[in-house]
Short mmCIF file of C-alpha atoms and ligand atoms in Angstrom, two decimals:
data_model
loop_
_atom_site.label_atom_id
_atom_site.label_comp_id
_atom_site.label_asym_id
_atom_site.label_seq_id
_atom_site.Cartn_x
_atom_site.Cartn_y
_atom_site.Cartn_z
CA UNK A 27 2.44 -11.87 -22.71
CA UNK A 28 5.60 -11.94 -24.97
CA UNK A 29 5.71 -9.53 -27.79
CA UNK A 30 4.64 -10.98 -31.12
CA UNK A 31 7.42 -11.81 -33.48
CA UNK A 32 7.22 -10.56 -37.02
CA UNK A 33 9.03 -11.53 -40.19
CA UNK A 34 12.36 -9.79 -40.40
CA UNK A 35 11.67 -8.76 -43.95
CA UNK A 36 9.02 -9.05 -46.66
CA UNK A 37 11.28 -11.57 -48.38
CA UNK A 38 11.36 -13.62 -45.22
CA UNK A 39 7.62 -13.85 -45.36
CA UNK A 40 7.58 -14.76 -49.06
CA UNK A 41 10.15 -17.48 -48.46
CA UNK A 42 8.24 -18.89 -45.46
CA UNK A 43 4.82 -18.80 -47.36
CA UNK A 44 6.45 -20.31 -50.51
CA UNK A 45 7.98 -22.96 -48.17
CA UNK A 46 4.49 -23.73 -46.78
CA UNK A 47 3.07 -23.97 -50.31
CA UNK A 48 5.87 -26.00 -51.86
CA UNK A 49 5.74 -29.46 -50.49
CA UNK A 50 4.85 -33.07 -51.05
CA UNK A 51 1.82 -31.64 -52.88
CA UNK A 52 4.04 -30.20 -55.62
CA UNK A 53 6.69 -32.77 -56.18
CA UNK A 54 4.88 -36.03 -55.21
CA UNK A 55 1.13 -35.50 -55.59
CA UNK A 56 0.93 -33.12 -58.54
CA UNK A 57 2.80 -35.23 -61.10
CA UNK A 58 0.93 -38.38 -60.06
CA UNK A 59 -2.47 -36.77 -59.97
CA UNK A 60 -1.61 -35.59 -63.43
CA UNK A 61 -0.67 -39.03 -64.57
CA UNK A 62 -3.84 -40.60 -62.91
CA UNK A 63 -6.15 -38.01 -64.59
CA UNK A 64 -5.20 -37.96 -68.26
CA UNK A 65 -1.92 -36.05 -68.27
CA UNK A 66 -2.05 -32.65 -69.80
CA UNK A 67 -5.90 -32.44 -69.57
CA UNK A 68 -5.55 -32.46 -65.81
CA UNK A 69 -2.73 -29.90 -65.95
CA UNK A 70 -4.94 -27.35 -67.75
CA UNK A 71 -7.82 -27.65 -65.32
CA UNK A 72 -5.29 -27.51 -62.38
CA UNK A 73 -3.81 -24.31 -63.67
CA UNK A 74 -7.14 -22.74 -64.01
CA UNK A 75 -8.05 -23.78 -60.43
CA UNK A 76 -4.85 -22.27 -59.12
CA UNK A 77 -5.10 -18.85 -60.81
CA UNK A 78 -8.80 -18.37 -60.90
CA UNK A 79 -9.89 -19.84 -57.54
CA UNK A 80 -6.66 -20.37 -55.51
CA UNK A 81 -5.16 -16.85 -55.90
CA UNK A 82 -8.38 -15.02 -54.92
CA UNK A 83 -8.75 -17.34 -51.99
CA UNK A 84 -5.25 -16.59 -50.80
CA UNK A 85 -6.18 -12.93 -50.77
CA UNK A 86 -9.20 -13.81 -48.55
CA UNK A 87 -6.88 -15.38 -46.03
CA UNK A 88 -4.27 -12.54 -46.21
CA UNK A 89 -6.93 -9.98 -45.60
CA UNK A 90 -8.23 -11.79 -42.49
CA UNK A 91 -4.67 -12.49 -41.32
CA UNK A 92 -3.12 -9.11 -41.72
CA UNK A 93 -6.08 -7.27 -40.44
CA UNK A 94 -6.62 -9.69 -37.54
CA UNK A 95 -2.93 -9.51 -36.57
CA UNK A 96 -3.15 -12.60 -34.40
CA UNK A 97 -3.61 -16.31 -34.56
CA UNK A 98 -6.42 -17.71 -36.94
CA UNK A 99 -8.97 -17.97 -34.10
CA UNK A 100 -8.48 -14.59 -32.41
CA UNK A 101 -8.21 -12.94 -35.86
CA UNK A 102 -11.90 -13.20 -36.31
CA UNK A 103 -12.52 -11.69 -32.83
CA UNK A 104 -10.22 -8.76 -33.57
CA UNK A 105 -12.11 -8.11 -36.80
CA UNK A 106 -15.24 -7.88 -34.68
CA UNK A 107 -16.91 -11.12 -35.68
CA UNK A 108 -16.03 -13.46 -32.73
CA UNK A 109 -18.86 -15.79 -33.75
CA UNK A 110 -16.96 -16.74 -36.90
CA UNK A 111 -13.88 -17.84 -34.95
CA UNK A 112 -14.87 -21.40 -35.45
CA UNK A 113 -13.85 -20.95 -39.09
CA UNK A 114 -10.35 -20.23 -38.03
CA UNK A 115 -10.58 -23.18 -35.60
CA UNK A 116 -11.60 -25.51 -38.46
CA UNK A 117 -8.49 -24.51 -40.23
CA UNK A 118 -6.20 -25.31 -37.20
CA UNK A 119 -8.06 -28.63 -36.79
CA UNK A 120 -7.34 -29.37 -40.48
CA UNK A 121 -3.60 -28.45 -40.09
CA UNK A 122 -3.47 -30.93 -37.13
CA UNK A 123 -4.97 -33.77 -38.97
CA UNK A 124 -2.97 -33.06 -42.20
CA UNK A 125 0.30 -32.80 -40.34
CA UNK A 126 -0.43 -36.23 -38.65
CA UNK A 127 -0.35 -38.07 -41.97
CA UNK A 128 1.99 -35.65 -43.83
CA UNK A 129 4.69 -36.67 -41.28
CA UNK A 130 4.14 -40.27 -42.01
CA UNK A 131 4.90 -39.65 -45.68
CA UNK A 132 7.74 -37.46 -44.66
CA UNK A 133 9.00 -40.41 -42.81
CA UNK A 134 8.84 -42.53 -46.15
CA UNK A 135 10.96 -39.82 -47.76
CA UNK A 136 13.58 -40.39 -45.06
CA UNK A 137 13.58 -44.07 -45.67
CA UNK A 138 14.04 -43.54 -49.41
CA UNK A 139 17.01 -41.24 -48.82
CA UNK A 140 18.48 -44.10 -46.84
CA UNK A 141 17.48 -46.53 -49.65
CA UNK A 142 19.21 -44.45 -52.23
CA UNK A 143 22.47 -44.81 -50.26
CA UNK A 144 22.18 -48.55 -49.38
CA UNK A 145 20.59 -49.50 -52.73
CA UNK A 146 17.58 -50.95 -50.77
CA UNK A 147 14.98 -50.28 -53.39
CA UNK A 148 17.18 -51.04 -56.46
CA UNK A 149 16.24 -54.72 -56.70
CA UNK A 150 12.53 -54.90 -55.94
CA UNK A 151 10.93 -51.46 -55.48
CA UNK A 152 7.58 -52.80 -54.50
CA UNK A 153 8.97 -54.88 -51.65
CA UNK A 154 11.03 -51.94 -50.38
CA UNK A 155 7.86 -49.81 -50.18
CA UNK A 156 6.18 -52.62 -48.30
CA UNK A 157 8.97 -52.73 -45.81
CA UNK A 158 9.10 -48.99 -45.01
CA UNK A 159 5.57 -47.66 -45.60
CA UNK A 160 4.02 -49.54 -42.61
CA UNK A 161 5.17 -51.15 -39.38
CA UNK A 162 8.09 -50.30 -37.17
CA UNK A 163 10.27 -48.55 -39.87
CA UNK A 164 7.34 -46.40 -40.70
CA UNK A 165 6.59 -45.47 -37.05
CA UNK A 166 10.35 -44.68 -36.34
CA UNK A 167 10.72 -42.60 -39.53
CA UNK A 168 7.42 -40.70 -38.85
CA UNK A 169 8.75 -39.84 -35.27
CA UNK A 170 12.04 -38.67 -36.70
CA UNK A 171 10.34 -36.44 -39.15
CA UNK A 172 8.08 -35.05 -36.57
CA UNK A 173 11.09 -34.31 -34.24
CA UNK A 174 12.75 -32.35 -36.87
CA UNK A 175 9.58 -30.31 -37.50
CA UNK A 176 9.21 -29.68 -33.73
CA UNK A 177 12.78 -28.49 -33.51
CA UNK A 178 12.37 -25.91 -36.16
CA UNK A 179 9.13 -24.57 -34.90
CA UNK A 180 10.34 -24.43 -31.31
CA UNK A 181 13.10 -22.14 -32.43
CA UNK A 182 10.56 -19.46 -33.45
CA UNK A 183 9.32 -17.64 -36.39
CA UNK A 184 12.53 -15.82 -37.36
CA UNK A 185 15.16 -18.09 -36.07
CA UNK A 186 13.46 -21.32 -37.04
CA UNK A 187 10.85 -20.87 -39.78
CA UNK A 188 12.34 -18.01 -41.70
CA UNK A 189 15.92 -19.20 -41.41
CA UNK A 190 15.10 -22.84 -42.54
CA UNK A 191 12.97 -21.79 -45.44
CA UNK A 192 15.60 -19.31 -46.74
CA UNK A 193 17.95 -22.23 -47.16
CA UNK A 194 15.48 -24.86 -48.35
CA UNK A 195 13.69 -23.03 -51.02
CA UNK A 196 16.59 -22.03 -53.17
CA UNK A 197 18.08 -25.44 -52.62
CA UNK A 198 14.82 -27.10 -53.96
CA UNK A 199 14.76 -24.75 -57.04
CA UNK A 200 18.41 -25.34 -57.89
CA UNK A 201 18.26 -29.10 -57.51
CA UNK A 202 14.93 -29.48 -59.44
CA UNK A 203 16.29 -27.47 -62.41
CA UNK A 204 19.42 -29.71 -62.29
CA UNK A 205 17.32 -32.84 -62.26
CA UNK A 206 14.99 -31.62 -65.12
CA UNK A 207 18.07 -30.74 -67.20
CA UNK A 208 19.41 -34.15 -66.61
CA UNK A 209 16.05 -35.71 -67.43
CA UNK A 210 16.09 -34.19 -71.00
CA UNK A 211 18.89 -36.62 -71.82
CA UNK A 212 16.82 -39.75 -71.11
CA UNK A 213 15.56 -41.83 -73.95
CA UNK A 214 11.79 -41.57 -73.94
CA UNK A 215 11.84 -37.98 -72.53
CA UNK A 216 9.96 -36.67 -75.57
CA UNK A 217 7.08 -39.13 -75.01
CA UNK A 218 6.99 -37.96 -71.44
CA UNK A 219 6.74 -34.27 -72.32
CA UNK A 220 4.10 -35.09 -74.81
CA UNK A 221 1.92 -36.82 -72.37
CA UNK A 222 2.45 -34.08 -69.92
CA UNK A 223 2.02 -31.07 -72.12
CA UNK A 224 -0.26 -31.73 -75.06
CA UNK A 225 -3.81 -31.61 -73.64
CA UNK A 226 -6.62 -33.56 -75.28
CA UNK A 227 -9.65 -31.40 -74.69
CA UNK A 228 -11.83 -34.24 -75.45
CA UNK A 229 -10.56 -35.91 -72.33
CA UNK A 230 -11.42 -32.81 -70.23
CA UNK A 231 -14.87 -32.70 -71.71
CA UNK A 232 -15.68 -36.29 -71.15
CA UNK A 233 -14.16 -36.58 -67.72
CA UNK A 234 -15.10 -33.18 -66.29
CA UNK A 235 -16.74 -34.48 -63.10
CA UNK A 236 -13.84 -36.71 -62.28
CA UNK A 237 -11.01 -34.13 -63.07
CA UNK A 238 -12.38 -30.96 -61.46
CA UNK A 239 -12.60 -32.13 -57.70
CA UNK A 240 -8.99 -33.52 -57.60
CA UNK A 241 -7.68 -30.42 -59.45
CA UNK A 242 -9.50 -28.11 -57.07
CA UNK A 243 -8.50 -30.01 -54.01
CA UNK A 244 -4.89 -30.09 -55.24
CA UNK A 245 -4.93 -26.33 -56.03
CA UNK A 246 -6.11 -25.52 -52.38
CA UNK A 247 -3.77 -28.07 -50.79
CA UNK A 248 -0.71 -26.91 -52.85
CA UNK A 249 -1.35 -23.37 -51.91
CA UNK A 250 -1.96 -24.25 -48.27
CA UNK A 251 -5.36 -22.73 -48.39
CA UNK A 252 -8.15 -23.66 -45.96
CA UNK A 253 -5.82 -24.52 -43.20
CA UNK A 254 -5.58 -21.11 -41.64
CA UNK A 255 -1.83 -21.26 -42.47
CA UNK A 256 -1.93 -18.21 -44.74
CA UNK A 257 -3.98 -16.48 -42.11
CA UNK A 258 -1.35 -17.06 -39.45
CA UNK A 259 1.57 -16.21 -41.73
CA UNK A 260 0.14 -13.00 -43.03
CA UNK A 261 -0.57 -12.02 -39.44
CA UNK A 262 3.15 -11.49 -38.99
CA UNK A 263 3.29 -9.15 -42.12
CA UNK A 264 3.91 -5.47 -42.15
CA UNK A 265 1.16 -2.96 -42.99
CA UNK A 266 2.84 -1.54 -46.01
CA UNK A 267 3.50 -4.78 -47.98
CA UNK A 268 1.36 -5.32 -51.00
CA UNK A 269 -0.81 -8.42 -50.44
CA UNK A 270 -1.64 -9.05 -54.19
CA UNK A 271 2.09 -8.68 -55.20
CA UNK A 272 3.25 -11.02 -52.43
CA UNK A 273 0.46 -13.48 -53.06
CA UNK A 274 1.17 -13.43 -56.85
CA UNK A 275 4.80 -14.15 -56.22
CA UNK A 276 3.98 -17.08 -53.91
CA UNK A 277 1.54 -18.60 -56.51
CA UNK A 278 3.90 -18.23 -59.43
CA UNK A 279 6.95 -19.80 -57.58
CA UNK A 280 4.64 -22.55 -56.22
CA UNK A 281 3.36 -23.31 -59.75
CA UNK A 282 6.85 -23.30 -61.20
CA UNK A 283 7.98 -25.93 -58.65
CA UNK A 284 5.04 -28.15 -59.53
CA UNK A 285 5.68 -27.77 -63.30
CA UNK A 286 9.42 -28.39 -62.81
CA UNK A 287 8.53 -31.57 -60.89
CA UNK A 288 6.56 -32.81 -63.97
CA UNK A 289 9.56 -32.05 -66.09
CA UNK A 290 11.57 -34.44 -63.84
CA UNK A 291 8.99 -37.16 -63.23
CA UNK A 292 7.45 -37.65 -66.63
CA UNK A 293 10.72 -38.20 -68.63
CA UNK A 294 11.79 -40.64 -65.93
CA UNK A 295 8.57 -42.62 -65.93
CA UNK A 296 8.57 -42.73 -69.84
CA UNK A 297 12.19 -43.73 -69.97
CA UNK A 298 11.26 -46.84 -67.89
CA UNK A 299 7.95 -47.81 -69.08
CA UNK A 300 5.27 -45.02 -69.08
CA UNK A 301 2.88 -43.41 -66.81
CA UNK A 302 0.46 -46.29 -66.55
CA UNK A 303 0.11 -47.61 -63.16
CA UNK A 304 1.96 -44.59 -61.66
CA UNK A 305 -1.06 -42.72 -60.60
CA UNK A 306 -2.90 -45.16 -58.39
CA UNK A 307 -2.58 -43.66 -54.89
CA UNK A 308 -0.07 -42.85 -52.22
CA UNK A 309 2.36 -45.77 -52.66
CA UNK A 310 2.43 -46.23 -56.39
CA UNK A 311 4.24 -42.90 -56.83
CA UNK A 312 7.08 -44.03 -54.67
CA UNK A 313 7.19 -47.47 -56.27
CA UNK A 314 7.11 -46.22 -59.76
CA UNK A 315 9.87 -43.60 -59.24
CA UNK A 316 12.07 -45.79 -57.18
CA UNK A 317 11.77 -48.62 -59.59
CA UNK A 318 12.74 -46.18 -62.36
CA UNK A 319 15.73 -44.97 -60.37
CA UNK A 320 16.80 -48.60 -59.81
CA UNK A 321 16.96 -49.02 -63.66
CA UNK A 322 18.75 -45.93 -64.60
CA UNK A 323 22.56 -45.43 -64.71
CA UNK A 324 23.61 -43.51 -61.56
CA UNK A 325 20.00 -44.00 -60.33
CA UNK A 326 21.10 -44.04 -56.66
CA UNK A 327 22.61 -40.63 -56.95
CA UNK A 328 19.66 -39.23 -58.83
CA UNK A 329 17.32 -40.78 -56.40
CA UNK A 330 19.20 -39.41 -53.48
CA UNK A 331 18.99 -35.82 -54.87
CA UNK A 332 15.34 -36.32 -55.75
CA UNK A 333 14.36 -37.56 -52.35
CA UNK A 334 16.42 -34.94 -50.60
CA UNK A 335 14.54 -32.27 -52.55
CA UNK A 336 11.33 -33.89 -51.36
CA UNK A 337 12.52 -33.87 -47.83
CA UNK A 338 13.19 -30.19 -47.88
CA UNK A 339 9.83 -29.44 -49.56
CA UNK A 340 8.06 -31.64 -46.90
CA UNK A 341 9.85 -30.06 -44.00
CA UNK A 342 9.15 -26.41 -45.19
CA UNK A 343 5.41 -27.34 -45.29
CA UNK A 344 5.22 -29.38 -42.14
CA UNK A 345 6.61 -26.48 -40.01
CA UNK A 346 3.83 -24.26 -41.30
CA UNK A 347 1.21 -26.86 -40.32
CA UNK A 348 2.65 -27.11 -36.73
CA UNK A 349 3.05 -23.35 -36.47
CA UNK A 350 -0.60 -22.86 -36.72
CA UNK A 351 -1.77 -24.79 -33.59
CA UNK A 352 1.35 -23.65 -31.83
CA UNK A 353 0.71 -19.87 -32.44
CA UNK A 354 -2.81 -20.53 -31.29
CA UNK A 355 -1.93 -22.10 -27.93
CA UNK A 356 0.96 -19.80 -27.15
CA UNK A 357 -1.08 -16.78 -27.75
CA UNK A 358 -4.32 -17.90 -26.19
CA UNK A 359 -3.03 -19.67 -23.17
CA UNK A 360 0.30 -18.00 -22.67
CA UNK A 361 2.30 -21.28 -22.66
CA UNK A 362 5.77 -21.07 -23.98
CA UNK A 363 6.64 -21.82 -27.61
CA UNK A 364 9.03 -24.67 -26.95
CA UNK A 365 6.67 -26.48 -24.54
CA UNK A 366 3.71 -26.05 -26.88
CA UNK A 367 5.62 -27.23 -29.97
CA UNK A 368 6.76 -30.31 -28.11
CA UNK A 369 3.34 -31.13 -26.62
CA UNK A 370 1.40 -30.42 -29.87
CA UNK A 371 3.93 -32.22 -32.02
CA UNK A 372 3.78 -35.22 -29.77
CA UNK A 373 -0.04 -35.27 -29.79
CA UNK A 374 -0.19 -34.93 -33.68
CA UNK A 375 2.46 -37.76 -34.00
CA UNK A 376 0.10 -39.93 -32.01
CA UNK A 377 -2.86 -39.08 -34.21
CA UNK A 378 -0.83 -40.05 -37.20
CA UNK A 379 -0.02 -43.55 -35.94
CA UNK A 380 -2.92 -45.33 -37.69
CA UNK A 381 -1.51 -44.09 -40.97
CA UNK A 382 1.58 -46.18 -40.25
CA UNK A 383 -0.51 -49.33 -40.27
CA UNK A 384 -1.14 -49.19 -43.95
CA UNK A 385 -1.80 -46.91 -46.92
CA UNK A 386 -5.57 -47.37 -46.71
CA UNK A 387 -5.63 -45.31 -43.48
CA UNK A 388 -3.46 -42.66 -45.15
CA UNK A 389 -5.82 -42.54 -48.16
CA UNK A 390 -8.71 -42.21 -45.74
CA UNK A 391 -7.05 -39.20 -43.83
CA UNK A 392 -6.07 -37.71 -47.13
CA UNK A 393 -9.62 -37.96 -48.62
CA UNK A 394 -11.12 -36.53 -45.54
CA UNK A 395 -8.96 -33.41 -45.70
CA UNK A 396 -9.19 -33.04 -49.52
CA UNK A 397 -12.92 -33.86 -50.01
CA UNK A 398 -14.43 -32.58 -46.83
CA UNK A 399 -12.42 -30.27 -44.52
CA UNK A 400 -10.76 -28.13 -47.18
CA UNK A 401 -13.86 -27.28 -49.36
CA UNK A 402 -15.91 -26.55 -46.17
CA UNK A 403 -13.16 -24.31 -44.79
CA UNK A 404 -12.62 -22.39 -48.02
CA UNK A 405 -16.46 -22.01 -48.53
CA UNK A 406 -16.74 -20.43 -45.12
CA UNK A 407 -13.79 -18.09 -45.56
CA UNK A 408 -15.31 -16.91 -48.87
CA UNK A 409 -18.66 -16.34 -47.30
CA UNK A 410 -17.15 -14.42 -44.44
CA UNK A 411 -15.06 -12.09 -46.48
CA UNK A 412 -17.63 -11.89 -49.35
CA UNK A 413 -20.85 -11.34 -47.33
CA UNK A 414 -20.08 -10.66 -43.73
CA UNK A 415 -16.95 -8.68 -43.11
CA UNK A 416 -17.33 -4.87 -43.42
CA UNK A 417 -15.78 -2.77 -46.14
CA UNK A 418 -13.06 -1.52 -43.97
CA UNK A 419 -11.79 -5.11 -43.58
CA UNK A 420 -12.16 -5.69 -47.26
CA UNK A 421 -10.13 -2.61 -48.09
CA UNK A 422 -7.15 -4.27 -46.39
CA UNK A 423 -6.47 -5.83 -49.77
CA UNK A 424 -5.36 -2.59 -51.25
CA UNK A 425 -3.40 -1.32 -48.29
CA UNK A 426 0.28 -0.97 -49.16
CA UNK A 427 -0.31 -1.71 -52.77
CA UNK A 428 -1.05 0.38 -55.88
CA UNK A 429 -4.23 -1.59 -56.88
CA UNK A 430 -7.33 0.61 -57.20
CA UNK A 431 -10.63 0.12 -55.42
CA UNK A 432 -12.14 -1.26 -58.62
CA UNK A 433 -9.76 -4.24 -58.33
CA UNK A 434 -10.83 -4.71 -54.81
CA UNK A 435 -14.51 -4.58 -55.78
CA UNK A 436 -14.03 -7.04 -58.71
CA UNK A 437 -12.24 -9.44 -56.42
CA UNK A 438 -14.99 -9.08 -53.83
CA UNK A 439 -17.67 -10.04 -56.23
CA UNK A 440 -15.59 -12.99 -57.49
CA UNK A 441 -15.24 -14.11 -53.82
CA UNK A 442 -18.91 -13.59 -53.22
CA UNK A 443 -20.25 -15.58 -56.27
CA UNK A 444 -17.73 -17.64 -58.22
CA UNK A 445 -15.51 -19.07 -55.40
CA UNK A 446 -18.31 -20.38 -53.24
CA UNK A 447 -20.23 -21.92 -56.24
CA UNK A 448 -17.21 -23.73 -57.52
CA UNK A 449 -16.27 -24.86 -54.06
CA UNK A 450 -19.77 -26.29 -53.30
CA UNK A 451 -19.74 -28.12 -56.55
CA UNK A 452 -16.35 -29.62 -55.59
CA UNK A 453 -17.62 -30.51 -52.23
CA UNK A 454 -20.54 -32.34 -53.53
CA UNK A 455 -18.47 -34.49 -56.03
CA UNK A 456 -15.80 -34.96 -53.27
CA UNK A 457 -18.45 -36.20 -50.77
CA UNK A 458 -19.44 -38.90 -53.33
CA UNK A 459 -15.91 -40.22 -53.37
CA UNK A 460 -15.80 -40.27 -49.59
CA UNK A 461 -19.11 -42.04 -49.28
CA UNK A 462 -18.21 -44.56 -51.92
CA UNK A 463 -14.94 -45.42 -50.19
CA UNK A 464 -16.83 -45.86 -46.81
CA UNK A 465 -19.73 -47.87 -48.19
CA UNK A 466 -17.89 -50.17 -50.59
CA UNK A 467 -15.17 -50.88 -47.93
CA UNK A 468 -12.61 -49.09 -49.98
CA UNK A 469 -10.81 -47.79 -46.85
CA UNK A 470 -10.98 -50.39 -44.28
N1 PFF B 517 1.10 -26.98 -49.55
C1 PFF B 517 1.74 -28.17 -49.05
C2 PFF B 517 2.06 -29.09 -50.10
O1 PFF B 517 1.71 -28.75 -51.34
O2 PFF B 517 2.58 -30.19 -49.89
C3 PFF B 517 0.87 -28.88 -48.02
C4 PFF B 517 0.36 -28.01 -47.00
C5 PFF B 517 1.11 -27.37 -46.19
C6 PFF B 517 -1.00 -27.84 -46.94
C7 PFF B 517 0.58 -26.48 -45.33
C8 PFF B 517 -1.52 -27.07 -45.96
C9 PFF B 517 -0.80 -26.35 -45.15
F1 PFF B 517 -1.34 -25.66 -44.36
#
């Protein structure tokens, strides 16, 4: 079998992992979930979820990945717990399902880049969304987005993924800072900042049950946790890199990008009417923003830059989603990377087709991942590292770093008790959402 590739440098790994984390979740979903769930109140709960639950969970995946040094399924075998491989498999499955609809939204982004040039959405933003979000245009754009993803993954870990993310991540940061600076000049920006940044703790208290599950789901999704992606990526990592330091950098940059996206989106929304109506699901975000761009001076240029940023972010994530099943098949069955990337990509594109029929299918796929697959996967990972894996595996956390064994022990107890408890609670509340959608005909 071919020699396993590794990242050419620690920075290469960080870029790729940040690329996976920074995606549609940060720039599209985060501001609109915030808008839908009471503004700053949601922001507070989300930040707690990212740092208190997300970061420790990322360490769980890093420990399994670096110690397992192989794809997410074989990693469990290498650690000596082959009967837990299904946990890695569940992550691979979730990646596959997620990529199938993520690519459909990636296709929408392509259409909005085109619309910024042609002025297609300037007149009637709702009608434009209707014309590109389902039907032939949606199918075509979905296939183009998937083809680009396949192209990058087929080129390999260093030549494809590492090289692409090293260009895309700095571009995203620079362009977002530019957009946020421009947004300060908008009339109404102050009202936007206020909605975004001054939390009403009363809102948190009275809506706790409805804010926590989306905040938690968003935290896992944005950090690419529960998809085996971080297991796969950290398996290419050198033995003497510090897992907590790398993870900390990834979480901080990812959070910065989400916060920055809020500094772009809220002033724009408030300059043209406010956040009401912007948080109602997959499509409303595109309609609200495109409508705003259509009403602003030089809106086409701003729209073009914004959707280009969104495209980079989406691609740097979609390649990580494809890398997971591809690394699994190439290593387990010895099939070449190019063939595998093409075959898996094509299969995933087909699975995503229903999401091009209408946004209800997309919402359904999204809710299954957020409310079911993700929490189950994170729960299993926490139980495995917390209660099953031996201490030698646990100590992987401190290898190559200056943290002491008391840090490792504190983390271990956190992963044993707090993470699974919070995740189970989220799962319960999320199942209610799914059940309601299915029984009241909300989806189909
Ligand atoms: N973290 C990405 C985002 O926020 O858009 C989405 C994602 C990528 C989730 C890769 C999971 C994953 F494995």
